[in-house]
Amino acid sequence: MAGAWKIHGTIPWRTTLAAVLGGLRMRRAAIALVQVLGLAVWFSMSAVVPSLRVEWGISAGAAVWLTASVQLGFVVGAVGATVLNLADRVRPHLLIACCAAAGAAFTLVLGLFVDGLAAAIPLRFLTGVALAGVYPVGMKLMASWSETRTRGRALGVLIGALTLGSALPHVFGRLPWREVLVAAALIAFLGAVVALAFVRPGPFVSGTTTQLNPRYAVQMFRERKPRLVNLGYFGHMWELYALWTWLPTFLLSSGEPVGLTVFLTMGVAGFAGCLAGGWAADRFGRAPAAVGALTVSGLCCLLSPLAWGTPLLIAFCAVWGASVIADSGVFSASLSEVADPRYVGTALTALTAVGFGLTVVSIQLVPLLAEVVTWRYAFLLLVPGPVVGALAMLRTRS
């Protein structure tokens, strides 16, 4: 009888545990899939800028605004969401679905009807506003399905999904530019459908709160650890989006192909880097993982003039693509653990608002420097970002 009790008592327990773990994996996979699909519209214009410069007759300086306007829109959307605590007061799966659909709609209108910058820039700005409800909310959702001991890996997967989604339009880069934008919009619409059908908040982070606290984003910076984590993230962002925006031009200037090359070095290699960074954050700690990634990417900035024009450039960019994004999930995991649990969504949204505001500056400055020193040396401007970020994260350990 004892043996029978053991068998009948153990099997249901193991079955239940397996079901719970399987459910966690499926929930996290659904959230990651929404990021891949929903963020396909982010860099959709960057993939077609060479075609648009010819067809619309615009300069490189004007073309910058096709990306910078998205970043500015994201900042505006994120600031608004922070003040209203939207990520903590609205059911997150509904918020992310609506925002993904809105970003898709703006991109679809641009792809079907627009013929110049006058209409394109406002639509790209609105796309950025919408994406402020996709990326930060996705981080909160992923954290809600992850215990602290595995949160680094989970958010690494999420940021890897963002990387793949952002680089996805480059796969279609040889198509006519309108078809690229329409394809990106349809992919983002699919992301909204997936969010509605399969995404729900998990048990490890507070779901929603009815209390409005617009001051929390400022209060967060008065606390030492949240302030240092934010500073580390800002250094990381100074480098990241300027590299993503201008890598195709950097490669072209050295005689290398773009399109699939960018997808492989930034998208695929970046996804691998996110997984490695998340694993390292859970295995060795948040600060060592972030400092390691920032050190490698900073060295890549510094050595980029030496790699330019050499047969090793693509391999070099793959290392850079992996390291430049590897720490992004680490910062998100760190902040989700040191911020007020009631306002994790607000903290993550504020983090990204300021970080993306910095990207507007670095994206603008890189081509200006390139006009003076050529594209070979343009990425030296990004070196201070990882240096400041690494120093900030080192201080979190004391």
Tab-separated table of C-alpha atoms in Angstrom, residues 123-375:
chain	number	residue	atom	x	y	z
A	123	LEU	CA	3.590	59.158	-39.406
A	124	ARG	CA	6.955	57.873	-38.196
A	125	PHE	CA	6.615	60.056	-35.098
A	126	LEU	CA	3.197	58.528	-34.363
A	127	THR	CA	4.672	55.060	-34.913
A	128	GLY	CA	7.220	55.832	-32.206
A	129	VAL	CA	4.467	56.988	-29.847
A	130	ALA	CA	2.691	53.672	-30.385
A	131	LEU	CA	5.826	51.598	-29.846
A	132	ALA	CA	6.220	53.159	-26.396
A	133	GLY	CA	3.322	50.896	-25.445
A	134	VAL	CA	4.931	47.776	-26.899
A	135	TYR	CA	8.540	47.553	-25.736
A	136	PRO	CA	8.357	48.722	-22.064
A	137	VAL	CA	5.070	46.902	-21.487
A	138	GLY	CA	6.619	43.752	-22.931
A	139	MET	CA	9.433	44.041	-20.387
A	140	LYS	CA	6.965	44.236	-17.518
A	141	LEU	CA	4.995	41.274	-18.865
A	142	MET	CA	8.135	39.160	-19.227
A	143	ALA	CA	9.267	40.082	-15.704
A	144	SER	CA	5.815	39.113	-14.405
A	145	TRP	CA	6.359	35.552	-15.651
A	146	SER	CA	9.928	35.256	-14.301
A	147	GLU	CA	11.298	34.662	-10.835
A	148	THR	CA	14.283	36.764	-9.829
A	149	ARG	CA	16.733	33.883	-10.321
A	150	THR	CA	15.729	33.466	-13.984
A	151	ARG	CA	14.677	37.015	-14.842
A	152	GLY	CA	17.972	37.911	-16.519
A	153	ARG	CA	17.588	35.079	-19.030
A	154	ALA	CA	13.901	35.828	-19.587
A	155	LEU	CA	14.508	39.499	-20.327
A	156	GLY	CA	17.505	38.526	-22.442
A	157	VAL	CA	15.115	36.494	-24.586
A	158	LEU	CA	12.745	39.471	-24.760
A	159	ILE	CA	15.450	41.912	-25.876
A	160	GLY	CA	16.686	39.299	-28.329
A	161	ALA	CA	13.176	39.211	-29.746
A	162	LEU	CA	13.218	43.002	-30.024
A	163	THR	CA	16.539	42.771	-31.885
A	164	LEU	CA	15.210	40.238	-34.368
A	165	GLY	CA	12.034	42.234	-34.885
A	166	SER	CA	13.917	45.500	-35.414
A	167	ALA	CA	16.251	43.877	-37.950
A	168	LEU	CA	13.521	41.888	-39.714
A	169	PRO	CA	12.723	44.495	-42.431
A	170	HIS	CA	16.301	44.233	-43.703
A	171	VAL	CA	15.450	40.721	-44.895
A	172	PHE	CA	12.960	42.301	-47.312
A	173	GLY	CA	15.286	45.159	-48.214
A	174	ARG	CA	15.541	44.175	-51.900
A	175	LEU	CA	11.791	44.509	-52.424
A	176	PRO	CA	10.280	47.842	-53.527
A	177	TRP	CA	10.139	50.114	-50.513
A	178	ARG	CA	6.346	50.206	-50.344
A	179	GLU	CA	6.194	46.421	-50.198
A	180	VAL	CA	8.750	46.394	-47.380
A	181	LEU	CA	6.600	48.763	-45.292
A	182	VAL	CA	3.372	46.895	-46.029
A	183	ALA	CA	5.039	43.605	-45.052
A	184	ALA	CA	6.319	45.144	-41.801
A	185	ALA	CA	2.847	46.530	-41.018
A	186	LEU	CA	1.132	43.181	-41.576
A	187	ILE	CA	3.688	41.472	-39.339
A	188	ALA	CA	3.011	44.021	-36.591
A	189	PHE	CA	-0.761	43.494	-36.930
A	190	LEU	CA	-0.129	39.793	-36.378
A	191	GLY	CA	1.740	40.723	-33.195
A	192	ALA	CA	-1.356	42.535	-31.922
A	193	VAL	CA	-3.484	39.454	-32.580
A	194	VAL	CA	-1.013	37.213	-30.726
A	195	ALA	CA	-1.036	39.613	-27.757
A	196	LEU	CA	-4.815	39.564	-27.508
A	197	ALA	CA	-5.069	35.800	-27.856
A	198	PHE	CA	-2.135	34.452	-25.844
A	199	VAL	CA	-0.568	37.121	-23.603
A	200	ARG	CA	-1.648	37.727	-20.003
A	201	PRO	CA	0.182	39.189	-16.943
A	202	GLY	CA	1.955	36.711	-14.656
A	203	PRO	CA	2.207	36.281	-10.880
A	204	PHE	CA	5.732	37.565	-10.121
A	205	VAL	CA	5.203	41.323	-10.644
A	206	SER	CA	2.177	43.356	-9.543
A	207	GLY	CA	-0.419	43.390	-12.302
A	208	THR	CA	-2.147	46.802	-12.088
A	209	THR	CA	-2.710	49.555	-9.551
A	210	THR	CA	-5.478	52.141	-9.339
A	211	GLN	CA	-3.225	54.711	-7.654
A	212	LEU	CA	-1.978	57.492	-9.952
A	213	ASN	CA	1.573	58.553	-9.050
A	214	PRO	CA	3.080	60.714	-11.819
A	215	ARG	CA	6.011	61.674	-9.586
A	216	TYR	CA	7.397	58.172	-9.233
A	217	ALA	CA	9.706	58.515	-12.271
A	218	VAL	CA	11.443	61.422	-10.503
A	219	GLN	CA	11.359	59.761	-7.084
A	220	MET	CA	13.114	56.736	-8.573
A	221	PHE	CA	16.208	58.812	-9.359
A	222	ARG	CA	16.573	59.798	-5.695
A	223	GLU	CA	17.384	56.196	-4.783
A	224	ARG	CA	20.974	55.143	-5.338
A	225	LYS	CA	20.603	51.774	-7.058
A	226	PRO	CA	17.781	52.734	-9.432
A	227	ARG	CA	19.737	55.882	-10.315
A	228	LEU	CA	22.916	53.940	-11.133
A	229	VAL	CA	21.042	51.322	-13.160
A	230	ASN	CA	19.415	54.118	-15.150
A	231	LEU	CA	22.787	55.777	-15.743
A	232	GLY	CA	24.247	52.485	-16.956
A	233	TYR	CA	21.339	52.082	-19.363
A	234	PHE	CA	21.769	55.610	-20.687
A	235	GLY	CA	25.399	54.887	-21.570
A	236	HIS	CA	24.309	51.709	-23.318
A	237	MET	CA	21.652	53.565	-25.325
A	238	TRP	CA	24.069	56.278	-26.463
A	239	GLU	CA	25.785	53.580	-28.494
A	240	LEU	CA	23.043	51.110	-29.440
A	241	TYR	CA	20.623	52.881	-31.763
A	242	ALA	CA	23.242	55.041	-33.444
A	243	LEU	CA	25.034	51.824	-34.383
A	244	TRP	CA	21.824	50.152	-35.588
A	245	THR	CA	20.853	53.217	-37.631
A	246	TRP	CA	24.190	53.855	-39.320
A	247	LEU	CA	25.728	50.405	-39.619
A	248	PRO	CA	24.359	49.954	-43.191
A	249	THR	CA	26.065	53.196	-44.249
A	250	PHE	CA	29.258	52.205	-42.434
A	251	LEU	CA	29.285	48.874	-44.275
A	252	LEU	CA	28.549	50.482	-47.644
A	253	SER	CA	31.370	52.980	-47.160
A	254	SER	CA	33.801	50.077	-46.725
A	255	GLY	CA	32.498	48.180	-49.768
A	256	GLU	CA	30.551	45.541	-47.844
A	257	PRO	CA	26.987	44.383	-48.705
A	258	VAL	CA	24.056	45.365	-46.487
A	259	GLY	CA	20.538	43.932	-46.150
A	260	LEU	CA	21.072	40.338	-45.097
A	261	THR	CA	24.471	41.245	-43.622
A	262	VAL	CA	22.825	43.709	-41.230
A	263	PHE	CA	20.176	41.164	-40.274
A	264	LEU	CA	22.841	38.552	-39.508
A	265	THR	CA	25.258	40.818	-37.612
A	266	MET	CA	22.717	42.881	-35.689
A	267	GLY	CA	19.653	40.594	-35.649
A	268	VAL	CA	20.918	37.011	-35.382
A	269	ALA	CA	24.170	37.842	-33.586
A	270	GLY	CA	22.281	40.297	-31.391
A	271	PHE	CA	19.763	37.643	-30.417
A	272	ALA	CA	22.604	35.298	-29.450
A	273	GLY	CA	24.201	38.103	-27.441
A	274	CYS	CA	20.965	38.728	-25.550
A	275	LEU	CA	20.718	35.066	-24.580
A	276	ALA	CA	24.351	35.055	-23.423
A	277	GLY	CA	23.899	38.308	-21.500
A	278	GLY	CA	20.776	37.036	-19.748
A	279	TRP	CA	22.487	33.781	-18.786
A	280	ALA	CA	25.526	35.670	-17.470
A	281	ALA	CA	23.299	38.021	-15.457
A	282	ASP	CA	21.667	35.085	-13.650
A	283	ARG	CA	24.925	33.150	-13.285
A	284	PHE	CA	27.402	35.882	-12.281
A	285	GLY	CA	25.230	38.827	-11.273
A	286	ARG	CA	23.695	41.855	-12.986
A	287	ALA	CA	26.668	44.202	-12.672
A	288	PRO	CA	29.411	41.812	-13.952
A	289	ALA	CA	27.262	40.844	-16.955
A	290	ALA	CA	26.549	44.462	-17.879
A	291	VAL	CA	30.146	45.577	-17.396
A	292	GLY	CA	31.419	42.685	-19.518
A	293	ALA	CA	29.087	43.514	-22.420
A	294	LEU	CA	29.794	47.243	-22.195
A	295	THR	CA	33.534	46.602	-22.203
A	296	VAL	CA	33.382	44.494	-25.371
A	297	SER	CA	31.083	46.888	-27.228
A	298	GLY	CA	33.170	49.869	-26.114
A	299	LEU	CA	36.300	48.207	-27.478
A	300	CYS	CA	34.457	47.596	-30.751
A	301	CYS	CA	33.665	51.317	-30.964
A	302	LEU	CA	37.307	52.108	-30.336
A	303	LEU	CA	38.642	49.553	-32.826
A	304	SER	CA	36.081	50.154	-35.580
A	305	PRO	CA	38.475	52.285	-37.694
A	306	LEU	CA	40.954	49.380	-37.743
A	307	ALA	CA	38.293	46.846	-38.810
A	308	TRP	CA	36.869	49.127	-41.535
A	309	GLY	CA	37.701	47.903	-45.022
A	310	THR	CA	39.277	44.627	-43.878
A	311	PRO	CA	38.133	41.048	-44.645
A	312	LEU	CA	37.306	40.672	-40.946
A	313	LEU	CA	34.750	43.488	-40.890
A	314	ILE	CA	31.620	41.308	-41.014
A	315	ALA	CA	32.893	39.016	-38.243
A	316	PHE	CA	33.866	42.116	-36.251
A	317	CYS	CA	30.348	43.538	-36.676
A	318	ALA	CA	28.847	40.240	-35.537
A	319	VAL	CA	30.816	40.472	-32.263
A	320	TRP	CA	29.769	44.100	-31.947
A	321	GLY	CA	26.142	43.259	-32.706
A	322	ALA	CA	26.129	40.579	-30.005
A	323	SER	CA	27.808	42.688	-27.309
A	324	VAL	CA	26.039	46.008	-27.938
A	325	ILE	CA	22.631	44.536	-27.050
A	326	ALA	CA	23.673	41.792	-24.610
A	327	ASP	CA	23.314	44.057	-21.572
A	328	SER	CA	19.941	45.590	-22.446
A	329	GLY	CA	17.958	42.841	-20.718
A	330	VAL	CA	20.344	43.036	-17.775
A	331	PHE	CA	19.404	46.661	-17.111
A	332	SER	CA	15.707	45.864	-17.382
A	333	ALA	CA	16.023	42.946	-14.964
A	334	SER	CA	18.050	45.060	-12.542
A	335	LEU	CA	15.563	47.900	-12.483
A	336	SER	CA	12.582	45.559	-12.095
A	337	GLU	CA	14.219	44.251	-8.917
A	338	VAL	CA	15.176	47.570	-7.278
A	339	ALA	CA	12.170	49.733	-8.249
A	340	ASP	CA	8.950	50.020	-6.222
A	341	PRO	CA	7.017	46.813	-7.060
A	342	ARG	CA	3.800	48.810	-7.569
A	343	TYR	CA	5.394	50.891	-10.319
A	344	VAL	CA	7.744	48.542	-12.154
A	345	GLY	CA	6.024	49.324	-15.448
A	346	THR	CA	6.380	53.066	-14.839
A	347	ALA	CA	10.059	52.676	-13.914
A	348	LEU	CA	10.816	50.690	-17.064
A	349	THR	CA	8.910	53.178	-19.215
A	350	ALA	CA	10.774	56.135	-17.694
A	351	LEU	CA	14.062	54.315	-18.213
A	352	THR	CA	13.368	53.864	-21.902
A	353	ALA	CA	11.998	57.415	-22.310
A	354	VAL	CA	15.264	59.060	-21.267
A	355	GLY	CA	17.383	56.411	-22.968
A	356	PHE	CA	15.638	56.861	-26.295
A	357	GLY	CA	15.875	60.620	-25.938
A	358	LEU	CA	19.648	60.215	-25.874
A	359	THR	CA	19.529	58.113	-29.036
A	360	VAL	CA	18.092	61.076	-30.952
A	361	VAL	CA	21.257	63.030	-30.126
A	362	SER	CA	23.750	60.291	-30.982
A	363	ILE	CA	21.899	59.373	-34.196
A	364	GLN	CA	22.128	63.022	-35.303
A	365	LEU	CA	25.780	63.488	-34.368
A	366	VAL	CA	27.273	60.392	-36.034
A	367	PRO	CA	26.673	61.509	-39.662
A	368	LEU	CA	27.841	65.034	-38.800
A	369	LEU	CA	31.126	63.622	-37.552
A	370	ALA	CA	31.330	61.351	-40.606
A	371	GLU	CA	31.247	64.412	-42.872
A	372	VAL	CA	34.363	65.691	-41.115
A	373	VAL	CA	36.394	62.521	-40.482
A	374	THR	CA	34.733	60.019	-42.937
A	375	TRP	CA	32.598	57.021	-41.948
